[in-house]
Tab-separated table of C-alpha atoms in Angstrom:
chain	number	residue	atom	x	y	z
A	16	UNK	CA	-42.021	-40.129	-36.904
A	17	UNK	CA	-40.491	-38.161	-34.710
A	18	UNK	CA	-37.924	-35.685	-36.717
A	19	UNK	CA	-34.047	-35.896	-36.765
A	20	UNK	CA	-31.822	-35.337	-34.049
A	21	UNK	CA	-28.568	-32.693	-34.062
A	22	UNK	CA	-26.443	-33.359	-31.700
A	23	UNK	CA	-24.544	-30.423	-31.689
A	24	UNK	CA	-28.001	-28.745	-31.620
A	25	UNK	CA	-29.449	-30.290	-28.626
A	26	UNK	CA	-26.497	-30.052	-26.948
A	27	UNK	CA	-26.496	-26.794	-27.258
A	28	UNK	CA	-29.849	-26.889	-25.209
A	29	UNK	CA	-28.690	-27.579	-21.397
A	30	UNK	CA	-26.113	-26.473	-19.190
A	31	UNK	CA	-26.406	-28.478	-16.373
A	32	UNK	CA	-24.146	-31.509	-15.231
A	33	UNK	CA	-24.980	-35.053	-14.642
A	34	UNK	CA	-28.637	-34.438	-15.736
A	35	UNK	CA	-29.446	-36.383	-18.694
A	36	UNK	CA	-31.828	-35.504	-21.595
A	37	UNK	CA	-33.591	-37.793	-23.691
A	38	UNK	CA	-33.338	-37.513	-27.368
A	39	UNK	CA	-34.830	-40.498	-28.483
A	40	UNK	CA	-36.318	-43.933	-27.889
A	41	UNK	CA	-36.439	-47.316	-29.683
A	42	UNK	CA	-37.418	-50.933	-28.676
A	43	UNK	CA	-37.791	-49.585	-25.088
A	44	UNK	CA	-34.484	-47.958	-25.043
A	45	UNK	CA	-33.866	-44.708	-24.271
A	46	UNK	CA	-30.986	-42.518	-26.289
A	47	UNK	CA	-29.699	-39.728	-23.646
A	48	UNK	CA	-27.429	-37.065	-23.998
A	49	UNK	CA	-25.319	-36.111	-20.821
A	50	UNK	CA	-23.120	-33.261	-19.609
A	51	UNK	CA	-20.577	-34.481	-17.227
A	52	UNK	CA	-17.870	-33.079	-15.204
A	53	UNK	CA	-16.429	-33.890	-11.866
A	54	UNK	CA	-17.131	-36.853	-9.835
A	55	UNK	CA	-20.348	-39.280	-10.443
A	56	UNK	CA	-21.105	-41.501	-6.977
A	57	UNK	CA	-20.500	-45.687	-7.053
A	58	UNK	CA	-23.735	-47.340	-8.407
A	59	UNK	CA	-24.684	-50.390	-10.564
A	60	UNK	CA	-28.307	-51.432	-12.407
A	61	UNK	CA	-29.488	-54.307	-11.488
A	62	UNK	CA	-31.202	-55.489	-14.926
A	63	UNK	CA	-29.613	-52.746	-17.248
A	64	UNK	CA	-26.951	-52.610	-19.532
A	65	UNK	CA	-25.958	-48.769	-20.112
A	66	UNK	CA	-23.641	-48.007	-23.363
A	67	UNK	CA	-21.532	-44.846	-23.201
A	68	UNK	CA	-20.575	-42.812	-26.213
A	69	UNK	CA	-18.175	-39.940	-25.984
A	70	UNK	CA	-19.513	-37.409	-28.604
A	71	UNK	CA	-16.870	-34.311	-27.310
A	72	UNK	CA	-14.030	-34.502	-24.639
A	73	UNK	CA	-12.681	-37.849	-22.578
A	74	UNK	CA	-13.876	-39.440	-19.746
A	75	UNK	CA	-12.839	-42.267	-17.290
A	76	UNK	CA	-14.713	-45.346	-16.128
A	77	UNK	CA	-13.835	-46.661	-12.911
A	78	UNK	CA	-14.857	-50.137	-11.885
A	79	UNK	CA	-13.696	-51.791	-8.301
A	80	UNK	CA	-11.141	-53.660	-10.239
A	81	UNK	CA	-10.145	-50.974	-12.716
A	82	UNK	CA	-11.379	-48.379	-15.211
A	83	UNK	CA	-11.258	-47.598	-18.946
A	84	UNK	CA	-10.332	-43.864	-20.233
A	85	UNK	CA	-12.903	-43.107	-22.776
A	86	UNK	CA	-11.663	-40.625	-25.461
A	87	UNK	CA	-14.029	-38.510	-28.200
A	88	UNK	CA	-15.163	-41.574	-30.200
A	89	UNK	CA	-15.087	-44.449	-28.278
A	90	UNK	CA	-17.609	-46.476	-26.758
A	91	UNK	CA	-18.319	-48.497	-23.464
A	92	UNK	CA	-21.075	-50.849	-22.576
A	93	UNK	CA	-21.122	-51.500	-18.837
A	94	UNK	CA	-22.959	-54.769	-18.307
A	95	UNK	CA	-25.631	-54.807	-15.567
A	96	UNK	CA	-24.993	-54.811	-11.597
A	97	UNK	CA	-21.117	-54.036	-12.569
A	98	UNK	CA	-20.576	-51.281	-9.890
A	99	UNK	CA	-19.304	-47.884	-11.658
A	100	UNK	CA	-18.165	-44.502	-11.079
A	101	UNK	CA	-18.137	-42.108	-14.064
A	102	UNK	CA	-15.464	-39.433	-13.592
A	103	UNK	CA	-14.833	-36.157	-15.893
A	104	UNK	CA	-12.181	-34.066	-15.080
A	105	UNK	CA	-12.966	-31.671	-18.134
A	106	UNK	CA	-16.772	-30.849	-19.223
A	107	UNK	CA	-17.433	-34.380	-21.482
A	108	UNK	CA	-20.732	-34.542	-23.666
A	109	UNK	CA	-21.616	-38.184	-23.718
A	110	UNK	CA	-24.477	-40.490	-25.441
A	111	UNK	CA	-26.127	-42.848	-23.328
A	112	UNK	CA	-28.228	-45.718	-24.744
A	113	UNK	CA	-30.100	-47.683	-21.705
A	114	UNK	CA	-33.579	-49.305	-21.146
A	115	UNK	CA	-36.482	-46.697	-20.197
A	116	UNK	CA	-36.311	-48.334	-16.686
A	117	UNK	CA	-32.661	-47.438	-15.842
A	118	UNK	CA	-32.818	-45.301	-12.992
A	119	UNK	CA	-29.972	-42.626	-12.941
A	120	UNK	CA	-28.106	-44.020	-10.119
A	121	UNK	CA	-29.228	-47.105	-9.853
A	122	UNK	CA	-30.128	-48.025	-5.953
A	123	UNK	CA	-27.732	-45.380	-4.900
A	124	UNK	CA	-29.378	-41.985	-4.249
A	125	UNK	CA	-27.385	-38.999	-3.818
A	126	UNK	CA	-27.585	-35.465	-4.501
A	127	UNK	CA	-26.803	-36.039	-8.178
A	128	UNK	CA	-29.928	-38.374	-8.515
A	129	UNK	CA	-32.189	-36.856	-11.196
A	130	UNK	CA	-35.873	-38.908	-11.087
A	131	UNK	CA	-38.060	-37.657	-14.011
A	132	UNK	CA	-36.142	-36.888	-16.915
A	133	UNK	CA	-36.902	-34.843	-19.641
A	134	UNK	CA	-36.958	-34.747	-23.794
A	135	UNK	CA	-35.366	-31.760	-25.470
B	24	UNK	CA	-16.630	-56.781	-19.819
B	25	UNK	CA	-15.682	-55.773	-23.497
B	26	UNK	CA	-12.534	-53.691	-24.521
B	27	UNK	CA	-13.887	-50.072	-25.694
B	28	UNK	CA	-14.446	-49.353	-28.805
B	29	UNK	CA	-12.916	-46.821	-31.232
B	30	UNK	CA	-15.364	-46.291	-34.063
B	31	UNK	CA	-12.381	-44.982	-36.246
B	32	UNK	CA	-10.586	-48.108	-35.621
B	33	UNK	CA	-13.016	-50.295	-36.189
B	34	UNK	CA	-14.275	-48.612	-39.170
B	35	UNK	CA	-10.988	-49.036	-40.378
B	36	UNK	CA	-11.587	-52.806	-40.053
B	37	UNK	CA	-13.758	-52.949	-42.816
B	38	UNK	CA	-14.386	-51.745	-46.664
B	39	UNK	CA	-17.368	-53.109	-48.091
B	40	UNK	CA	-20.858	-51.891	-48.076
B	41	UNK	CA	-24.082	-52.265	-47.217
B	42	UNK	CA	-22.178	-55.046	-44.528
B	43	UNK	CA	-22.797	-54.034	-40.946
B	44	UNK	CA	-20.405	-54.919	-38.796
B	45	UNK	CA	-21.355	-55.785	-35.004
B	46	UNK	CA	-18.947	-54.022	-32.535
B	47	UNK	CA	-21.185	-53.973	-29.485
B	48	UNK	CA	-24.111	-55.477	-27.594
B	49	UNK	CA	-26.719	-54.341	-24.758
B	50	UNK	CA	-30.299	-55.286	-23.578
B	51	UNK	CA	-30.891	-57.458	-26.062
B	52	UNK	CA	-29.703	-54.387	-28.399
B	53	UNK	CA	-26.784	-54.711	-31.078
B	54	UNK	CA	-24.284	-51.895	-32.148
B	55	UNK	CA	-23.473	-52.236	-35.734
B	56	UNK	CA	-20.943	-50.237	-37.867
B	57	UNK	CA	-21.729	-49.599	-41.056
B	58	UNK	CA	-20.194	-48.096	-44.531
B	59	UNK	CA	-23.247	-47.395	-47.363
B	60	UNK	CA	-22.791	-46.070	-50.435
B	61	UNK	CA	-25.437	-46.119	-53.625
B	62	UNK	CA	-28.698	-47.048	-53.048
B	63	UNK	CA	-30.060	-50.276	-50.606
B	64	UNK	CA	-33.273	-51.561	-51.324
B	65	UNK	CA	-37.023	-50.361	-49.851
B	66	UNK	CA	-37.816	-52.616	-46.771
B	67	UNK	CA	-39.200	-52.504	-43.628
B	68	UNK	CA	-38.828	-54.111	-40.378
B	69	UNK	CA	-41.799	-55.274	-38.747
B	70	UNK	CA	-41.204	-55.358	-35.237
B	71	UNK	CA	-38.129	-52.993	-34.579
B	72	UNK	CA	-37.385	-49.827	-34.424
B	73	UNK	CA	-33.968	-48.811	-35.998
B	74	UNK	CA	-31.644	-46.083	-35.100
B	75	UNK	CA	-28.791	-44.546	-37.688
B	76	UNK	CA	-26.731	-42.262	-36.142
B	77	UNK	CA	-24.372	-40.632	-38.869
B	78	UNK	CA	-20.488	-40.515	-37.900
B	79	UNK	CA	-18.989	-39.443	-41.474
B	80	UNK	CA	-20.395	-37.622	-44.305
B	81	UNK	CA	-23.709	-37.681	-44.941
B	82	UNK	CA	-26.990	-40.390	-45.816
B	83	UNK	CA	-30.853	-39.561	-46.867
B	84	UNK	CA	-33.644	-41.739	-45.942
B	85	UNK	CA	-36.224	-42.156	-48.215
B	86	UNK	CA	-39.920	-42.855	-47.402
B	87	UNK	CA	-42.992	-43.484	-49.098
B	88	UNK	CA	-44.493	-39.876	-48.239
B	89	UNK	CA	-40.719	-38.184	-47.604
B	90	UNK	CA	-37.178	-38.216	-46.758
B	91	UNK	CA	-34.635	-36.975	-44.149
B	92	UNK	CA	-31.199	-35.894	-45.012
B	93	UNK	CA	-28.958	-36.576	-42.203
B	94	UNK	CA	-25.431	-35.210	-41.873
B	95	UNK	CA	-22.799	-36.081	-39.233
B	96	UNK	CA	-23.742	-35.847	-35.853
B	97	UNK	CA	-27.223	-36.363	-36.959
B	98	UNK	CA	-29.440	-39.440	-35.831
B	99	UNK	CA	-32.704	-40.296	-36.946
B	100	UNK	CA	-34.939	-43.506	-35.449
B	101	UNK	CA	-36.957	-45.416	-38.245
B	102	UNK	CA	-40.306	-46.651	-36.352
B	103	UNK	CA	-40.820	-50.580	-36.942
B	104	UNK	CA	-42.889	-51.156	-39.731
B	105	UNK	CA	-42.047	-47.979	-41.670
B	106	UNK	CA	-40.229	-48.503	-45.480
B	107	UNK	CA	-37.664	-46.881	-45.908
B	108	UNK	CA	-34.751	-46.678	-48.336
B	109	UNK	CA	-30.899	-45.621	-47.475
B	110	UNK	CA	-29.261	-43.717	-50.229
B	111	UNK	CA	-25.577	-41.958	-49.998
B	112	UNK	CA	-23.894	-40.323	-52.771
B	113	UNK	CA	-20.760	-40.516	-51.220
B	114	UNK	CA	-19.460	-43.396	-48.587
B	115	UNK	CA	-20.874	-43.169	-45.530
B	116	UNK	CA	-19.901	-44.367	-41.740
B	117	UNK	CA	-23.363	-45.223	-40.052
B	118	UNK	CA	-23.656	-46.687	-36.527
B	119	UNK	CA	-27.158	-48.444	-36.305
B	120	UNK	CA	-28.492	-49.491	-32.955
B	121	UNK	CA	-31.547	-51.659	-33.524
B	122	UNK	CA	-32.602	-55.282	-31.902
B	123	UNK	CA	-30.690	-58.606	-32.036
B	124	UNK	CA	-33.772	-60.105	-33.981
B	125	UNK	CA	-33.280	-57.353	-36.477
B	126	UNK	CA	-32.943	-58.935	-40.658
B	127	UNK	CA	-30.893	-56.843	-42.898
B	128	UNK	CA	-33.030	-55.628	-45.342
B	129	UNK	CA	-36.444	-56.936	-43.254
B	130	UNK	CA	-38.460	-59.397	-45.222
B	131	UNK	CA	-37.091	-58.038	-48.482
B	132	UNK	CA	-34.437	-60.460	-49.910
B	133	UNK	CA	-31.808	-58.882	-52.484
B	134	UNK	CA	-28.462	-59.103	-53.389
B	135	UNK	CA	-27.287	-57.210	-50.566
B	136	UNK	CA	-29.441	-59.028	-47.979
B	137	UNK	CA	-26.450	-60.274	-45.401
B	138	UNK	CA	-27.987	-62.971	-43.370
B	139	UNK	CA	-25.041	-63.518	-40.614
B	140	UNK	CA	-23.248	-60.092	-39.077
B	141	UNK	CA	-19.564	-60.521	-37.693
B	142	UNK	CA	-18.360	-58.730	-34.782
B	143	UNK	CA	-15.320	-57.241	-35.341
């Protein structure tokens, strides 16, 4: 088994924005941790469902017909091929839970795009 | 799409324990809130993996060769297959991500076996 997991800890790990780390992985899920702050680009997954949970800060959502604030404890799931745009206007530390296949952004690539991504 | 959801609230929701409470879904994945206290019973799950991520106080895992103590902001992924048993002194708030398919307390029946989860 693979020991536990401090948030706080590997949090405490990485620096940079918009790169996720993985932290874990069950039933062909992957459990991310993400620093976020600015502007994401517009993308969607196809076949994935991504869940967002704010751990520290607040984030906002945006969908082409509206968006959802996200505040420290709250969760989102954004169902597949729903076009989003994750926005932080503060540093946000989120928890992402998505299959191993989601790519970062989706069929979009941009200079955010992160391919390969690594455990801490 | 779903409203968000505000673990505080929904734990609010809710007293009893050892009664996961569904408050999101994903990939064939559910989100479940729960509130433990005492001592479950040892089971296993066969064929999924099961994730407790600790958002109040503080939960140990017992296994046959071990244990974990988790804390808040801890998480901790059970492999499928592997017995384990939940103890918490005090009430604890537990979110567990684990598989649709999952059974409460795997093939172990007991008094606190709850066959049907509500969403709330």
């Amino acid at each position: 088994m693979k020991p536990k997991v401090n948030l706080k800890e590997k949090f405490s790990l990485f620096s940079a924005h918009w790169t996720p780390k993985i932290v874990g992985e069950l039933n062909g899920q992957y459990v991310k941790l993400a620093k976020i702050k600015g502007e994401m680009v517009w993308h969607s997954h196809a076949n994935e469902d991504e869940m967002f949970l704010i751990i520290k800060g607040s984030m906002t959502l945006y969908f082409r017909d509206g968006k959802v604030d996200l505040n420290e404890g709250e969760m989102f799931v954004v169902p597949k091929g729903v076009e989003h745009l994750p926005v932080a206007e503060q540093e946000c530390h989120v928890m992402l839970f998505e299959p191993k296949s989601t790519a970062h952004t989706g069929e979009v690539e941009s200079d955010l795009t992160v391919k390969e991504l690594d455990w801490i």
